[in-house]
PDB file of C-alpha atoms in Angstrom:
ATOM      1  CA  UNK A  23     109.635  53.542  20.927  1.00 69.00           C
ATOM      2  CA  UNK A  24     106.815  55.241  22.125  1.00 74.00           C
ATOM      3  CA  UNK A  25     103.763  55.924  20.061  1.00 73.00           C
ATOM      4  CA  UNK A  26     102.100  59.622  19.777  1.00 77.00           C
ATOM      5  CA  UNK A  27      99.396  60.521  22.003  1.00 77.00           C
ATOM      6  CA  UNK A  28      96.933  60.159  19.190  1.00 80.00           C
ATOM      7  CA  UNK A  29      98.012  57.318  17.123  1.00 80.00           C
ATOM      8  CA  UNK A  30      98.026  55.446  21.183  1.00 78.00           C
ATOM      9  CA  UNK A  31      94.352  56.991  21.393  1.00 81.00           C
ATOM     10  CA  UNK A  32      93.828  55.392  18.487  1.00 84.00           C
ATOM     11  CA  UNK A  33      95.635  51.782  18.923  1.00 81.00           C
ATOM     12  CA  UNK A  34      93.915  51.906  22.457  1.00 83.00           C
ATOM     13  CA  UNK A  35      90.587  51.894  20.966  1.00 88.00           C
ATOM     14  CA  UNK A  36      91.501  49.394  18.441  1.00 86.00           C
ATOM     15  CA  UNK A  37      92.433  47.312  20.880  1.00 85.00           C
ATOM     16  CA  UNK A  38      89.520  47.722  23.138  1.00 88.00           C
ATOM     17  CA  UNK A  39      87.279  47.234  20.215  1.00 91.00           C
ATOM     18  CA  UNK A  40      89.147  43.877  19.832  1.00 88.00           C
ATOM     19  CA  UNK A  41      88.826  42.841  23.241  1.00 88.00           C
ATOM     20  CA  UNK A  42      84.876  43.856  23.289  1.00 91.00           C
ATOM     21  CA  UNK A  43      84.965  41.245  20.534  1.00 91.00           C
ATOM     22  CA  UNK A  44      86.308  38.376  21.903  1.00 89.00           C
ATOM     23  CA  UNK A  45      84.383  38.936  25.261  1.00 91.00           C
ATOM     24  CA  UNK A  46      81.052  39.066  22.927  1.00 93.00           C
ATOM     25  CA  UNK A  47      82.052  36.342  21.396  1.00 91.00           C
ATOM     26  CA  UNK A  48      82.528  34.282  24.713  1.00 91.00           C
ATOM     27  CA  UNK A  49      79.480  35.349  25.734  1.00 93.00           C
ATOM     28  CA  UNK A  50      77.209  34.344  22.599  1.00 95.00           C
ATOM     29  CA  UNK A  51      79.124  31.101  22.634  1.00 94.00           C
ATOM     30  CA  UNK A  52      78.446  30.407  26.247  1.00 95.00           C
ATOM     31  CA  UNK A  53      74.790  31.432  26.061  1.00 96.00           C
ATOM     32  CA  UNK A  54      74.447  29.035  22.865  1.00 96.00           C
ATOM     33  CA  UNK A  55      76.139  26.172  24.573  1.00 97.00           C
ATOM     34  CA  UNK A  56      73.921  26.669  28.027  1.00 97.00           C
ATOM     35  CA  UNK A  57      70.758  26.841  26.169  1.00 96.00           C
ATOM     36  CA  UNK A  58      71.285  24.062  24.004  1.00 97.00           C
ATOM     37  CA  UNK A  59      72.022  22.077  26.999  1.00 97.00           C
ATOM     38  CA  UNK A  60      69.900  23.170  29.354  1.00 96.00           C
ATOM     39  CA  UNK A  61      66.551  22.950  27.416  1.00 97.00           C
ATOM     40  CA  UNK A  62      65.281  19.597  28.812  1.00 95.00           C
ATOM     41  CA  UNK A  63      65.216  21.404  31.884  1.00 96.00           C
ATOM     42  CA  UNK A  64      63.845  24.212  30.642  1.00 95.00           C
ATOM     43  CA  UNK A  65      61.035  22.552  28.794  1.00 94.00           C
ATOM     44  CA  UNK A  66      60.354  20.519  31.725  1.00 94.00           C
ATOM     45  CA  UNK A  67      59.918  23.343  34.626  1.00 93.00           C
ATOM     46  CA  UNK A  68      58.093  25.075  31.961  1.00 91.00           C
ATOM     47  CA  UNK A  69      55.467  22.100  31.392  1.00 88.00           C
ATOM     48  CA  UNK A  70      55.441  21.828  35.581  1.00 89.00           C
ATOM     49  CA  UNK A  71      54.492  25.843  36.329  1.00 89.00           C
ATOM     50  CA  UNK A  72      52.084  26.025  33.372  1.00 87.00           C
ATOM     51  CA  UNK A  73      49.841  23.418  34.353  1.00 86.00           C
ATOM     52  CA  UNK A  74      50.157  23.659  37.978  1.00 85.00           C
ATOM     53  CA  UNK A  75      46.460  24.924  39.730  1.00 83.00           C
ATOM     54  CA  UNK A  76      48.397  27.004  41.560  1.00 83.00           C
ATOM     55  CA  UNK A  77      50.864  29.231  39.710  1.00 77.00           C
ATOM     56  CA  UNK A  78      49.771  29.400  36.045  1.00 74.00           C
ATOM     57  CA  UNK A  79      46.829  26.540  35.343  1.00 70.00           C
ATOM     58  CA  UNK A  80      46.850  26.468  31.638  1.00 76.00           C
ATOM     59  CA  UNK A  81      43.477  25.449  30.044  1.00 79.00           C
ATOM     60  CA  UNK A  82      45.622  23.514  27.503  1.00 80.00           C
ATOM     61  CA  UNK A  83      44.464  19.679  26.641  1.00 80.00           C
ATOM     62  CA  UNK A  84      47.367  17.883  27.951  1.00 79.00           C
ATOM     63  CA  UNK A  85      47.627  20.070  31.220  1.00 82.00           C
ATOM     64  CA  UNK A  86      43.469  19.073  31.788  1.00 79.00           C
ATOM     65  CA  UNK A  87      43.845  15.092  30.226  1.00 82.00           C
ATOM     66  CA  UNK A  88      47.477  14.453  31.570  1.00 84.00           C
ATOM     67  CA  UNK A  89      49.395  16.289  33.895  1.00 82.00           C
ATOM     68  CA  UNK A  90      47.418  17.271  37.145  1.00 84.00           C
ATOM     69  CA  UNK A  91      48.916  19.478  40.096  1.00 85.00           C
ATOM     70  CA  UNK A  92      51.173  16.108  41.529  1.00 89.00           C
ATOM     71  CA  UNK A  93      52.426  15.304  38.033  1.00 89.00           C
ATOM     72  CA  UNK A  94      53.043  18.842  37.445  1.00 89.00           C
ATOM     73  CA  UNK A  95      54.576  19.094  40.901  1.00 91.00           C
ATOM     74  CA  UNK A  96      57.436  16.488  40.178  1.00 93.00           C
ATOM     75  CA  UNK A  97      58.141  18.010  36.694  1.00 92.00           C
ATOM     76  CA  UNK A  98      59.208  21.303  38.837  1.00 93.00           C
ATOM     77  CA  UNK A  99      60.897  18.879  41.082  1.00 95.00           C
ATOM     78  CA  UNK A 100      62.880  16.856  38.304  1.00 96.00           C
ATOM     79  CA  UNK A 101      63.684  19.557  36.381  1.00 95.00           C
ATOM     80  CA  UNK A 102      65.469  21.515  39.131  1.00 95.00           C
ATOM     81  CA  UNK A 103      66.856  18.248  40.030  1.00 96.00           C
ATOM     82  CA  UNK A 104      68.629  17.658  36.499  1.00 96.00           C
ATOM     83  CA  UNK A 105      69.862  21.260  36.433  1.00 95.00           C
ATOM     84  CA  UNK A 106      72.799  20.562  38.424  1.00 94.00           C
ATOM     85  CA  UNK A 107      74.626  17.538  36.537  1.00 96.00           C
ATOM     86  CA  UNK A 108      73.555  19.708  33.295  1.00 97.00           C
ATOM     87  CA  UNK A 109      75.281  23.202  34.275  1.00 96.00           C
ATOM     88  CA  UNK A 110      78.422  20.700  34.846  1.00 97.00           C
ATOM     89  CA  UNK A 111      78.351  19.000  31.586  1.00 97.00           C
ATOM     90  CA  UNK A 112      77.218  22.542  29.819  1.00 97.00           C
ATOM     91  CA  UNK A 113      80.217  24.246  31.412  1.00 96.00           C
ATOM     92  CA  UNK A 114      82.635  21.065  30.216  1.00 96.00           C
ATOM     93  CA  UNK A 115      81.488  21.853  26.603  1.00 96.00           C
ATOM     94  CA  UNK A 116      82.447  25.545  27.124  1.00 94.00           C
ATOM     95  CA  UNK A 117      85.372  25.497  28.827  1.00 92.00           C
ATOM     96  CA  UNK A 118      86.676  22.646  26.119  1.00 93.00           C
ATOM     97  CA  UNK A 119      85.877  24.805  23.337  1.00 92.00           C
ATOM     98  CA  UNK A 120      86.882  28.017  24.276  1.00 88.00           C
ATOM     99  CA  UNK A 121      89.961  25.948  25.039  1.00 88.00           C
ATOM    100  CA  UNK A 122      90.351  24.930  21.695  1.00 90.00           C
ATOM    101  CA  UNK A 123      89.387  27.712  19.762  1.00 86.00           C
ATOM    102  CA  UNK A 124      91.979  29.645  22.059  1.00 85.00           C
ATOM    103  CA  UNK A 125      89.506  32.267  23.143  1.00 80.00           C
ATOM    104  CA  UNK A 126      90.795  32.985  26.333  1.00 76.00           C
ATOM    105  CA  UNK A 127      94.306  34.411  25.076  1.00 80.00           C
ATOM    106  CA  UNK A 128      93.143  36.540  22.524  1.00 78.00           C
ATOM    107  CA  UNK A 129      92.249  39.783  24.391  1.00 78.00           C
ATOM    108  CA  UNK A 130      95.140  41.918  24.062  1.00 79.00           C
ATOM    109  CA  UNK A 131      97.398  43.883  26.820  1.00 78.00           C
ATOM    110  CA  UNK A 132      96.677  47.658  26.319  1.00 71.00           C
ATOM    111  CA  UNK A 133     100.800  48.299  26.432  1.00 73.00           C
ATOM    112  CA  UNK A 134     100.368  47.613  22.557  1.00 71.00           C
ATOM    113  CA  UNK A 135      98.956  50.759  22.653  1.00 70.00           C
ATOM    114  CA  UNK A 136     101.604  52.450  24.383  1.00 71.00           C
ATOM    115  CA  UNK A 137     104.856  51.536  22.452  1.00 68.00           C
ATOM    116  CA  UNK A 138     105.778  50.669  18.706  1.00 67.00           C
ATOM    117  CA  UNK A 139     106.892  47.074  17.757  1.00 65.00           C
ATOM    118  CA  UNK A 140     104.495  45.342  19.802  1.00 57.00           C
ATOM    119  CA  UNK A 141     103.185  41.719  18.815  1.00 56.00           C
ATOM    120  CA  UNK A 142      99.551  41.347  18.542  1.00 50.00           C
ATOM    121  CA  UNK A 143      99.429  37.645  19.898  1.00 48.00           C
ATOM    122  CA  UNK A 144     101.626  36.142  22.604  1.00 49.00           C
ATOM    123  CA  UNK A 145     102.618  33.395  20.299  1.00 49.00           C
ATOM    124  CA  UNK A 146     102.783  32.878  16.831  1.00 48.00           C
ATOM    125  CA  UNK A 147     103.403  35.769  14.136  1.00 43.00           C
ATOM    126  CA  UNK A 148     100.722  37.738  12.476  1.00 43.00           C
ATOM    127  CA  UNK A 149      98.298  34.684  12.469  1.00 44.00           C
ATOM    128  CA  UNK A 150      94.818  35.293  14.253  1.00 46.00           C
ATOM    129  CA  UNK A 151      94.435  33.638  17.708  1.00 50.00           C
ATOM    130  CA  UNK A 152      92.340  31.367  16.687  1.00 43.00           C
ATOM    131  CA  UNK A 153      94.123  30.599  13.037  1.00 45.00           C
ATOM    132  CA  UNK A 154      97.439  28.983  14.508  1.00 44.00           C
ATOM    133  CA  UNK A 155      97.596  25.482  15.615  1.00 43.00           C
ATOM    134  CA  UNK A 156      96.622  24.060  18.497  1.00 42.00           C
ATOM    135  CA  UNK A 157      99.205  23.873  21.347  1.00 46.00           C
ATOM    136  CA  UNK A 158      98.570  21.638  24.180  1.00 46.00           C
ATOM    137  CA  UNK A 159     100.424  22.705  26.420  1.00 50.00           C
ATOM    138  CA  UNK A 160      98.970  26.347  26.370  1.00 47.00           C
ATOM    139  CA  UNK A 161      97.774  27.253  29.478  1.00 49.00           C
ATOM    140  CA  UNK A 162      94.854  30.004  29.153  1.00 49.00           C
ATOM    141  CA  UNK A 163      96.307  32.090  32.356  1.00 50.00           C
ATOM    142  CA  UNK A 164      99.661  32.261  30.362  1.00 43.00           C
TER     143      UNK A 164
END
């Protein structure tokens, strides 16, 4: 049956603001997950261009006793190097989570908002997304 214009105004925005959710939610996990992983190489390009001669020359102690413009040249160097194998392993860790948390299937269809009697998950009954059991054979394009 379908709904009223302004009770679907209003399931529409509920279900928007549910979407904007999960998105956000995606996003702070994979910016959490990236950073977490990615900070040797961030640490290490960061040592490299701050006590380089040429791009920031820090007057620091260790960048004048230990790391001259070679040494800091090969920090740049290795820490672009290791970026690659870490965006792999980084994106691994969110793809598997956001896997098992069932993140991906939670953003609702906006034809709840349309008609009456609609389910809010694709599976399961009245549970939240990420409440019900795991299924393995879930697919997250399902």
């Amino acid at each position: 049956e379908p709904r009223s214009p302004c009770c679907c105004l209003a399931w529409t925005l509920v279900i928007g603001a549910m979407n904007s959710l999960v998105f956000l939610l995606n996003l702070l996990l994979m910016f959490v997950i990236f950073t977490v992983v990615l900070l040797p190489t961030i640490v290490v390009v960061y040592f490299g261009f701050q006590c380089h001669s040429q791009v920031l020359h820090s007057s620091a102690r260790y960048c004048r006793s230990i790391l001259d413009d070679n040494s800091s040249s090969a920090l740049i160097i290795l820490g672009f190097v290791i970026m690659s194998p870490l965006l792999v392993v980084a994106m691994a860790i969110y793809c598997s989570l956001a896997r098992r948390l069932q993140l991906l299937v939670c953003c609702q269809p906006y034809s709840l908002a349309l008609y009456k009697g609609g389910r809010w998950c694709r599976r399961g009954e009245g549970a939240a997304c990420w409440a019900r059991g795991c299924n393995t054979q879930l697919k997250a394009w399902v």
